[in-house]
Short mmCIF file of C-alpha atoms in Angstrom, two decimals:
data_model
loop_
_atom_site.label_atom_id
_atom_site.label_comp_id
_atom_site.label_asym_id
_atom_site.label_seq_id
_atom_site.Cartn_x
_atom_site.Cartn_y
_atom_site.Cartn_z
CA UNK A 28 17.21 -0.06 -2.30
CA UNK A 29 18.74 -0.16 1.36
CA UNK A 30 15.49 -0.83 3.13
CA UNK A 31 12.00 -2.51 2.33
CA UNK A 32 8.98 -1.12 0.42
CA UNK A 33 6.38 0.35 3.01
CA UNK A 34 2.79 -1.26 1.93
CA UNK A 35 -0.53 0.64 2.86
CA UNK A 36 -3.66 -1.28 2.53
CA UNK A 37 -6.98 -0.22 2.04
CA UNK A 38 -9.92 -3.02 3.03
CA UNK A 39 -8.23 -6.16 4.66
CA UNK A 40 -8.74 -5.78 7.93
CA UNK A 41 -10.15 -8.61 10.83
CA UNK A 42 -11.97 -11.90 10.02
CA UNK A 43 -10.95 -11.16 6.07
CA UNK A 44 -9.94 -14.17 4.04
CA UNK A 45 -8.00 -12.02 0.90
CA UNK A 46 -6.58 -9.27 3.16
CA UNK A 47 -4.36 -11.65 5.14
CA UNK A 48 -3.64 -13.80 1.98
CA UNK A 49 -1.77 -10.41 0.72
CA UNK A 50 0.08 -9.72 3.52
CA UNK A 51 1.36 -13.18 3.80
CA UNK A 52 2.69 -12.99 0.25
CA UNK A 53 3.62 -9.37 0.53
CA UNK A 54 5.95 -10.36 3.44
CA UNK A 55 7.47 -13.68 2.10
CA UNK A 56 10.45 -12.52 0.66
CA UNK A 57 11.22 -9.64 3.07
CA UNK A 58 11.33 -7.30 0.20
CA UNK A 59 7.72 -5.32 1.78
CA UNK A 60 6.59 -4.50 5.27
CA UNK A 61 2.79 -3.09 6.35
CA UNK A 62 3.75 0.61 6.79
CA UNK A 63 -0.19 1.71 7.57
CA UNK A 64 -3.86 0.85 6.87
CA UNK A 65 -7.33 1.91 6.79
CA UNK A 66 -8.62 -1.75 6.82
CA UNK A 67 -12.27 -1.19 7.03
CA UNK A 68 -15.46 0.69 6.39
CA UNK A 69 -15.63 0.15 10.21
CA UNK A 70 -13.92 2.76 12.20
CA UNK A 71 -13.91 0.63 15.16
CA UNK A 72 -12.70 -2.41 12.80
CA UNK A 73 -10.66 -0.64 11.25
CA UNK A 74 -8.64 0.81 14.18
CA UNK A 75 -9.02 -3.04 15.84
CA UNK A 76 -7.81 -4.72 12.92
CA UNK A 77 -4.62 -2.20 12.99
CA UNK A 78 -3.67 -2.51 16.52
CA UNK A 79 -3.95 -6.56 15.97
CA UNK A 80 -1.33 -6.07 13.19
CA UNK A 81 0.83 -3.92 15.34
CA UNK A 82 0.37 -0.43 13.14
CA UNK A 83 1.40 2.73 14.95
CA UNK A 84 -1.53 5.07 16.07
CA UNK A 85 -0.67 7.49 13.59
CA UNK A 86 -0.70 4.80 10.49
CA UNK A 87 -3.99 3.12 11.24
CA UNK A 88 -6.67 5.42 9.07
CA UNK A 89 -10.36 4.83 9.10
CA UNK A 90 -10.87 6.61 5.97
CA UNK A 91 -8.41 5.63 2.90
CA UNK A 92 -8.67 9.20 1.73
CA UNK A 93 -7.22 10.04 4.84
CA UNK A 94 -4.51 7.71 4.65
CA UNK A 95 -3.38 9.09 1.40
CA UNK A 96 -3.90 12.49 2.15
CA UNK A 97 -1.61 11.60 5.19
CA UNK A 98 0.77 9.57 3.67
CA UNK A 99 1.31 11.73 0.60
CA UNK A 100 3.03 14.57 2.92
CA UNK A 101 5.43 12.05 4.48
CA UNK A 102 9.29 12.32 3.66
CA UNK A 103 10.27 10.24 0.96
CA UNK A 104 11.28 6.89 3.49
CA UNK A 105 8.40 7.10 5.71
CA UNK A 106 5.89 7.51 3.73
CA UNK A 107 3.99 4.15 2.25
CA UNK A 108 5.24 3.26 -1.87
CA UNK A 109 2.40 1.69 -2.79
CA UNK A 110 -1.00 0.55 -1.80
CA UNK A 111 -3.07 -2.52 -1.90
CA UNK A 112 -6.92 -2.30 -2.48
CA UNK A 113 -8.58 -5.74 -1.07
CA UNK A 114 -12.03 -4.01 -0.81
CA UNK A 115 -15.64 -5.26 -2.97
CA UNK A 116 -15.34 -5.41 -6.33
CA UNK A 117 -17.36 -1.94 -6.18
CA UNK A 118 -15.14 0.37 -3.75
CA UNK A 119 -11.49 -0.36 -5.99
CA UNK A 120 -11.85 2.15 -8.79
CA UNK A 121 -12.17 5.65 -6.16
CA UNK A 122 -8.79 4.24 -3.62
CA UNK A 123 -7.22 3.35 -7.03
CA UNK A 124 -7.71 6.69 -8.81
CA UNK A 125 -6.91 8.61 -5.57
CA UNK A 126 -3.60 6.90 -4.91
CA UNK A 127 -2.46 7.25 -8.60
CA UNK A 128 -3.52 11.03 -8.58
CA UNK A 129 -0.99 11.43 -5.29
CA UNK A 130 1.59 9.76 -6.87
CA UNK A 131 1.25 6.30 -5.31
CA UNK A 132 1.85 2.81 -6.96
CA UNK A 133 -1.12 0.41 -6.54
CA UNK A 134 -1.57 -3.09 -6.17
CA UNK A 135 -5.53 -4.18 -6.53
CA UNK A 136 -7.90 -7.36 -6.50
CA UNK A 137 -9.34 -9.00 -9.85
CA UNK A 138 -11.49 -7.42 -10.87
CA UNK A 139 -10.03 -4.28 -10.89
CA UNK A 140 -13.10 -1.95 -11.11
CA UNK A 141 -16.59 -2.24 -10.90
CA UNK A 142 -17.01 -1.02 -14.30
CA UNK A 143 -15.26 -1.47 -17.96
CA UNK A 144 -15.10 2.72 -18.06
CA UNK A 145 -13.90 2.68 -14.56
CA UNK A 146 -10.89 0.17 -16.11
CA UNK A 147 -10.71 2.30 -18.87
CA UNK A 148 -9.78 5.64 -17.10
CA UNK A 149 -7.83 3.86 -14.67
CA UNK A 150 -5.74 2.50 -18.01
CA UNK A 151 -5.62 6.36 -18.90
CA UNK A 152 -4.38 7.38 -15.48
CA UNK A 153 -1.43 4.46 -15.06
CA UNK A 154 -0.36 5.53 -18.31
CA UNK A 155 -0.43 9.51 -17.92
CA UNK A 156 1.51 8.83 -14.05
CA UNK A 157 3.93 6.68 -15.20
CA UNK A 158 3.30 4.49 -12.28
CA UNK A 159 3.19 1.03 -11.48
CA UNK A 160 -0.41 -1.17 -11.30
CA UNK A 161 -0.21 -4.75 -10.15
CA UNK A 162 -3.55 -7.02 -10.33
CA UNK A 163 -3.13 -9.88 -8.19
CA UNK A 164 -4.29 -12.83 -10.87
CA UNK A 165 -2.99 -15.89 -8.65
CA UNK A 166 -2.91 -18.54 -11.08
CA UNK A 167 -0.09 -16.82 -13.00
CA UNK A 168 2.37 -17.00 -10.35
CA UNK A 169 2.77 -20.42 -10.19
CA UNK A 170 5.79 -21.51 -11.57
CA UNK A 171 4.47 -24.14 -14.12
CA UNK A 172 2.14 -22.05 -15.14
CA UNK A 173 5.13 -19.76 -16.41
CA UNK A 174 6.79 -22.71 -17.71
CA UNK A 175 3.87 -23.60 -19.84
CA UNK A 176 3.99 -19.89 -21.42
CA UNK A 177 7.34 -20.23 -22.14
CA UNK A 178 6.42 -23.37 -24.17
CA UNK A 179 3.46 -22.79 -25.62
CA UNK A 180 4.54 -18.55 -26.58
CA UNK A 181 8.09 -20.19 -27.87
CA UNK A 182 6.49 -22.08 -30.20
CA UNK A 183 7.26 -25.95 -28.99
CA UNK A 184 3.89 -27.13 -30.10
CA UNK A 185 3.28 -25.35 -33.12
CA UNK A 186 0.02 -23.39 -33.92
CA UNK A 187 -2.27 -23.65 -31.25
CA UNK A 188 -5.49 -24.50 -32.46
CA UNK A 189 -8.06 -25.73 -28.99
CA UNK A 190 -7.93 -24.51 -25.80
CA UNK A 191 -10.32 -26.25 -23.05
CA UNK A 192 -10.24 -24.21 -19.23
CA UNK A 193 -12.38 -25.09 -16.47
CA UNK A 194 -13.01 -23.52 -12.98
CA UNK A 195 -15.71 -25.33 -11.16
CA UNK A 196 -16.55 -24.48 -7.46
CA UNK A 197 -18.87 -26.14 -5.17
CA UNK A 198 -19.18 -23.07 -1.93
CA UNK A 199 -22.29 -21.37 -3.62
CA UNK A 200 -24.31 -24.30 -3.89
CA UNK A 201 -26.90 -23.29 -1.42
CA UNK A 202 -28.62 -19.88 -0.72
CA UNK A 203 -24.93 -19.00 1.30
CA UNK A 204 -25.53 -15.15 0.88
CA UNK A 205 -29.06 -15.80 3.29
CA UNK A 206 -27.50 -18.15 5.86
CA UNK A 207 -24.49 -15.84 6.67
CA UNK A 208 -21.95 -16.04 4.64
CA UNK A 209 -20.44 -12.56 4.45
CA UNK A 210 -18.30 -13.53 0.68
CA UNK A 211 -21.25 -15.16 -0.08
CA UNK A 212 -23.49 -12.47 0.20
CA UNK A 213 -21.40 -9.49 -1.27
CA UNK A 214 -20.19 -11.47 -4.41
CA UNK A 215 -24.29 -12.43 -5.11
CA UNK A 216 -24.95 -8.75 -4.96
CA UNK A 217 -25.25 -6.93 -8.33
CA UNK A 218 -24.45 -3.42 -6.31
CA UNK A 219 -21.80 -4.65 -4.80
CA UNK A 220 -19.81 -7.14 -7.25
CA UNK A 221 -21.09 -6.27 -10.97
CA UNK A 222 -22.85 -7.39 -13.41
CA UNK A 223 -22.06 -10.77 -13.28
CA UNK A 224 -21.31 -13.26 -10.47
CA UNK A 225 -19.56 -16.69 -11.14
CA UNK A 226 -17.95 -15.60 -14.74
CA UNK A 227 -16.82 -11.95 -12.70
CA UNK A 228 -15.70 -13.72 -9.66
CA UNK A 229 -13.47 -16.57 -11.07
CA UNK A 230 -14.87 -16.85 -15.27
CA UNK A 231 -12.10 -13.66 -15.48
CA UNK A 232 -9.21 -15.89 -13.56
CA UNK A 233 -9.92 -18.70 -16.11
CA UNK A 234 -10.15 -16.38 -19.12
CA UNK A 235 -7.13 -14.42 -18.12
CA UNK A 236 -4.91 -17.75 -17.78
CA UNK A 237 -5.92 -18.87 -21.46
CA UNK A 238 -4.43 -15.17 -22.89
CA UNK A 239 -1.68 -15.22 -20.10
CA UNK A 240 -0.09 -19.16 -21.19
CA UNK A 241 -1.63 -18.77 -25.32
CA UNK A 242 -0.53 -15.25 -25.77
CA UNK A 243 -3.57 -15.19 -27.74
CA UNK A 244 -6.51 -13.10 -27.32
CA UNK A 245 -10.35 -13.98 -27.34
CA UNK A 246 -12.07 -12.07 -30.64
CA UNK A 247 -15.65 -13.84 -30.40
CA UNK A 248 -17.58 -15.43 -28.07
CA UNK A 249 -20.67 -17.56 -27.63
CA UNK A 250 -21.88 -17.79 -23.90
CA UNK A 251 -24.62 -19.51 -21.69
CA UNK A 252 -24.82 -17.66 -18.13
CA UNK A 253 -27.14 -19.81 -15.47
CA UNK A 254 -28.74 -19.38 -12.18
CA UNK A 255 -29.08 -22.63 -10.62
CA UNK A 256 -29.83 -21.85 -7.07
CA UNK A 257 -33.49 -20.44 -6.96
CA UNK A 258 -33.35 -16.76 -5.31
CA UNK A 259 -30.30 -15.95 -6.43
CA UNK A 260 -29.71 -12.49 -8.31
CA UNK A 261 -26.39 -13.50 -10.08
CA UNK A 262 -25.43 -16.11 -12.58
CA UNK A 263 -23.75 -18.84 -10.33
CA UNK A 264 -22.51 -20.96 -13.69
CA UNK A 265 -21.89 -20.57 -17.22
CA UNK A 266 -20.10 -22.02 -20.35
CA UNK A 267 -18.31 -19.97 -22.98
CA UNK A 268 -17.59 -20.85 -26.90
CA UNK A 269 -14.33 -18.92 -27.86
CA UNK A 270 -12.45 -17.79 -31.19
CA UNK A 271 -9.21 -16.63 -30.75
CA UNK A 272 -6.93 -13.88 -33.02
CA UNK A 273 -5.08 -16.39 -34.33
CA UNK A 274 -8.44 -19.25 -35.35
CA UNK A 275 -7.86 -20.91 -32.24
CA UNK A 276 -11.41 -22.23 -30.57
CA UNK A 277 -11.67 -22.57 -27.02
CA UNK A 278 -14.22 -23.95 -24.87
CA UNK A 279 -14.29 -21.98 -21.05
CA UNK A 280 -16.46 -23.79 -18.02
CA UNK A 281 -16.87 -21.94 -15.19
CA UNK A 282 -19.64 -22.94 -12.21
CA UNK A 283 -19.89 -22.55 -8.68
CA UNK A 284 -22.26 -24.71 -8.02
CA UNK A 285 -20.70 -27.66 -8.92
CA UNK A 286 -21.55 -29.87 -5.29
CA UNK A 287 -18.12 -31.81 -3.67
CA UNK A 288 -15.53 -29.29 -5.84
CA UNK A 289 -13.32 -27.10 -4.07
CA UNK A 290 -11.29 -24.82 -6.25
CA UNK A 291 -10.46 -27.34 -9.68
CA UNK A 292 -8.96 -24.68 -11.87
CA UNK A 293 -7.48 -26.59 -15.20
CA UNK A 294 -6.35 -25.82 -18.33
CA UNK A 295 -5.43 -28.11 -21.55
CA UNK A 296 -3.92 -26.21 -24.75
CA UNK A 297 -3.26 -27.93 -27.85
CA UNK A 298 -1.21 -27.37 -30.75
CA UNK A 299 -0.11 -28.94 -34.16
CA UNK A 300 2.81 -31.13 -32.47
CA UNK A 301 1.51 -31.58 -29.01
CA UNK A 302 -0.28 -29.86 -26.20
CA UNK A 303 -0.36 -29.60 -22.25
CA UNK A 304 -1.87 -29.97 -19.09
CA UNK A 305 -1.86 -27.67 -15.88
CA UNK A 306 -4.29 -28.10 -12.79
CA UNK A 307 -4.14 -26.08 -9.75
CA UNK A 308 -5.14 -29.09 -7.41
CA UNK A 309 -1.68 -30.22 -8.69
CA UNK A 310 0.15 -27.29 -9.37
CA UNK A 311 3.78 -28.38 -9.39
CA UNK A 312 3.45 -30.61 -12.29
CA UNK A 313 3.25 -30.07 -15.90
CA UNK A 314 1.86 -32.73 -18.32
CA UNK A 315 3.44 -32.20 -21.80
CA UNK A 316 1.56 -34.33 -24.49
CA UNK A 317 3.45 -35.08 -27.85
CA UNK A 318 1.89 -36.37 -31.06
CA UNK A 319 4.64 -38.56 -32.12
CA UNK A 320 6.31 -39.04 -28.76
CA UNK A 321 5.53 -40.53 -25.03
CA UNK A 322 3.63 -38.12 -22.59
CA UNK A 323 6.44 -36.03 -20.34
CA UNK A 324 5.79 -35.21 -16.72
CA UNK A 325 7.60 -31.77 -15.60
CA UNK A 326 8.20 -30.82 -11.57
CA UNK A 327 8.81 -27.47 -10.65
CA UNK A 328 12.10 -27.09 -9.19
CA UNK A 329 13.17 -30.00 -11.00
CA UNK A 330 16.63 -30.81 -11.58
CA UNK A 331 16.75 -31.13 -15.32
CA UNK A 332 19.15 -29.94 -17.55
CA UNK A 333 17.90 -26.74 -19.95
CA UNK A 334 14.51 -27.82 -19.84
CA UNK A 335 12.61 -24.97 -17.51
CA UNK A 336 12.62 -21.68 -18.98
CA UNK A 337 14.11 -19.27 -16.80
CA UNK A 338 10.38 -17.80 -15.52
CA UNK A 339 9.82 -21.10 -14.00
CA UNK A 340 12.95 -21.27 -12.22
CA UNK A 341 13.11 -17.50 -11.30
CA UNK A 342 9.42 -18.20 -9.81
CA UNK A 343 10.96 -21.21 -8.08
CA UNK A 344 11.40 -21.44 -4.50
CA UNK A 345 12.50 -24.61 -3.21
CA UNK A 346 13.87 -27.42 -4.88
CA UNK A 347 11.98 -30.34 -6.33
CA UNK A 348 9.92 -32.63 -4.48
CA UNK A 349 9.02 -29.60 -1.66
CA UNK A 350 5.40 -28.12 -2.83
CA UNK A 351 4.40 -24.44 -3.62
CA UNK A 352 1.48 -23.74 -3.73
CA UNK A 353 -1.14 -20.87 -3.63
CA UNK A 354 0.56 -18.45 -1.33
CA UNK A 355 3.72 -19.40 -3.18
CA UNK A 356 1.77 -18.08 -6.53
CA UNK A 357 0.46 -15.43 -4.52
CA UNK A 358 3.99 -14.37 -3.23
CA UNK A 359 5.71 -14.62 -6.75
CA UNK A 360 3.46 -11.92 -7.99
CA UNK A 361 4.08 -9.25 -4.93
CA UNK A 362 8.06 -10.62 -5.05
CA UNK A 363 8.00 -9.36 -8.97
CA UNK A 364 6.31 -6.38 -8.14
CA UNK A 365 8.71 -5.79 -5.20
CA UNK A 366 11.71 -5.98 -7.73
CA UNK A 367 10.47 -4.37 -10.54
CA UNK A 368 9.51 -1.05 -8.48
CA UNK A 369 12.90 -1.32 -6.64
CA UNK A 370 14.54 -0.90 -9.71
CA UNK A 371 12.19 1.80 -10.45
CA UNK A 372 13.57 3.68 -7.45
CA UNK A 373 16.72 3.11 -8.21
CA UNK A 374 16.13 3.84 -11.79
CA UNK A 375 17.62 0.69 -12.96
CA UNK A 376 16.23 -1.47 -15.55
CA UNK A 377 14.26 -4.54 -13.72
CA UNK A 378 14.71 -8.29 -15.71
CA UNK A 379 12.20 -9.44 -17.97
CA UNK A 380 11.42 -12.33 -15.49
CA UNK A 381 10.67 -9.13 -13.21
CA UNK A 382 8.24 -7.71 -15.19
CA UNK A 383 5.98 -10.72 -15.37
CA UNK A 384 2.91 -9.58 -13.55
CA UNK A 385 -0.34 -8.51 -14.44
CA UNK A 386 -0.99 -5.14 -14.95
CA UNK A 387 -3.72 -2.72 -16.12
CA UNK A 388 -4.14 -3.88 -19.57
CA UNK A 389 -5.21 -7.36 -17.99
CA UNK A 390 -7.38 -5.48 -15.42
CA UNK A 391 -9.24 -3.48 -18.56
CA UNK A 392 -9.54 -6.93 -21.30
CA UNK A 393 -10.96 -9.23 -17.38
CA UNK A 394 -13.73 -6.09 -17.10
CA UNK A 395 -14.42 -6.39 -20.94
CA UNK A 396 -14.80 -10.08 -20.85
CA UNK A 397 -17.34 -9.55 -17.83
CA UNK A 398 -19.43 -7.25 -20.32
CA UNK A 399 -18.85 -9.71 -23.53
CA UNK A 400 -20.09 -12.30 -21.65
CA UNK A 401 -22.89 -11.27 -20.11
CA UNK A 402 -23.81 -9.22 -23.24
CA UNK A 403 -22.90 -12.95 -25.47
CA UNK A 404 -25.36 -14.68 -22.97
CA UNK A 405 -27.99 -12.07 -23.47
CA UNK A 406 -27.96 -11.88 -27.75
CA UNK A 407 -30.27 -13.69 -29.55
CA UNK A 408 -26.90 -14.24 -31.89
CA UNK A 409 -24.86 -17.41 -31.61
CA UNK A 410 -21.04 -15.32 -32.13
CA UNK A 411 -20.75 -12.02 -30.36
CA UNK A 412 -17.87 -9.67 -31.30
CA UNK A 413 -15.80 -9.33 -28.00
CA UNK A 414 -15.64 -5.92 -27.88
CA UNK A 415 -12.94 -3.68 -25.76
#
């Protein structure tokens, strides 16, 4: 590749928070530039929010289909590669399908549909085009995160046997969606986000990191959905019994109504020999437990000697001591992307430590654990099959 990949984006545009969290980590490693946009339902927004980021006239759309249309009789060059979809959980699966049908890569929000079918012919399509899908799960960007795969996937603890993740959030705690609060009120609506609310919203981030670091994959499941804020149409807490493929149990918390938290993502795995510790209020370090041995601290960017596998370091930006953090994460994930599709171009094999990012297979087992779950929390039966 002699020149950067040319990003459209659909949803995004002025006053929203994920929209300018992607372009930030689209344009860290000056691998991607904002070729065009239709960046809201708006047409006055939209066309606003695409003059504030400097778009030509011709590349700011106020209808996605539009854009593609548009985009898709470009020269080869001009024309956007790919396209990122930061709209409602509800208005992904249409852009998505659309782009893929004209031949576009596609980058898209967790979850990635509003529906398990919609994930399920959106699986079909990625794998008839031949193209590229990237779904932006954060958490498994972060370089210790990778470093705890590595570990746990290469066997250092033996067979894993518990597995304890918790995401508690404090934001919802009060009727937001009435006062407001625009994320508030879109994420509490059942037309708008899905079935579910809290386990949708972040229950999928914290089951996703469990398979992502384990390897494993969740086969039963025993859940408790809640509403704890009176008025409110969507669960806004639950907790989740898990068995895993290989015996494994798990225990997954996820709440966000849990007053005075901000975003206290965690995860402990353990295994036969020894187990670990990853938090995202402290995401450069890596507590490694032993059975038989003292408790290790690892630092990403640390300068130890064949100790961090070779995803940590190649997610690594600066050198110890100098924090990453979310956008870092955030960045890692378009940076693989970035590389991996380059090499596409090219037609060039992309590394292994390229090719870790999520993809549509994530996107279609985060929509079925939405359905297990709620369906779990529902059944008069303690274990439900988790079902794909």
């Amino acid at each position: 590749m002699n020149r950067k990949l040319k990003m459209g984006m659909v949803g995004g545009g002025k006053d929203a928070f994920i929209g300018a969290v992607h372009r930030i980590a689209a344009n860290m490693d000056g691998l991607i530039e904002l070729a065009c946009g239709s960046l809201s339902i708006s047409p006055e927004m939209a066309i606003e929010s695409g003059k504030m980021l400097f778009l030509p006239d011709d590349r700011i759309y106020t209808k996605y289909e539009d854009m593609i249309k548009a985009e898709s009789k470009l020269p080869a060059g001009q024309r956007m590669d790919f396209v990122t979809i930061v709209t409602p959980n509800f208005a992904h699966f249409a852009p998505a399908m659309m782009a893929l049908d004209h031949g576009f890569h596609v980058v898209i929000e967790k979850p990635m549909t509003f529906t398990l079918d919609e994930a399920k012919q959106l699986k079909k399509k990625v794998d008839e085009t031949g193209l590229q899908l990237c779904l932006t799960h954060t958490y498994s960007g972060y370089p210790m995160v990778k470093q705890a795969r590595a570990m746990v996937q290469g066997g250092v603890f033996g067979k894993i046997r518990k597995v304890y993740v918790e995401y508690p959030q404090g934001w919802l705690s009060k009727l937001s969606e009435r006062e407001g609060n625009a994320q508030a009120a879109w994420r509490t609506d059942p037309k708008k986000s899905g079935k579910s609310g809290c386990m949708g919203d972040i229950g999928t981030h914290a089951a996703h990191l469990t398979e992502y670091i384990t390897g494993l994959q969740i086969t039963h499941m025993c859940a408790d959905l809640n509403i704890m804020v009176e008025g409110r149409i969507l669960d806004d807490d639950g907790n989740v019994l898990l068995k895993f493929d290989n015996g494994a149990a798990g225990v997954l918390m996820a709440s966000q109504v849990a007053a005075g938290e901000e975003n206290a993502l965690k995860i402990r795995i353990y295994g036969e020999r020894g187990g670990l510790e990853w938090a995202q209020h402290e995401p450069n370090t890596l507590i490694v437990k032993w059975l038989d041995q003292p408790t290790q601290i690892l630092r990403a960017g640390g300068n130890y000697t064949g100790v961090l596998s070779s995803f940590a370091t190649h997610n690594c930006r600066t050198p110890g001591g100098h924090p990453e953090g979310y956008l870092e994460a955030f960045g890692n994930i378009y940076r693989n992307f970035a590389l991996t599709l380059s090499a596409h171009i090219d037609g060039v094999q992309p590394s292994k430590e390229m090719l870790d990012f999520p993809r549509v297979d994530e996107g279609v087992r985060g929509m079925a654990f939405i359905d297990n779950v709620v369906k779990s929390s529902a059944s008069k039966e303690k274990w439900t099959l988790f079902e794909v």
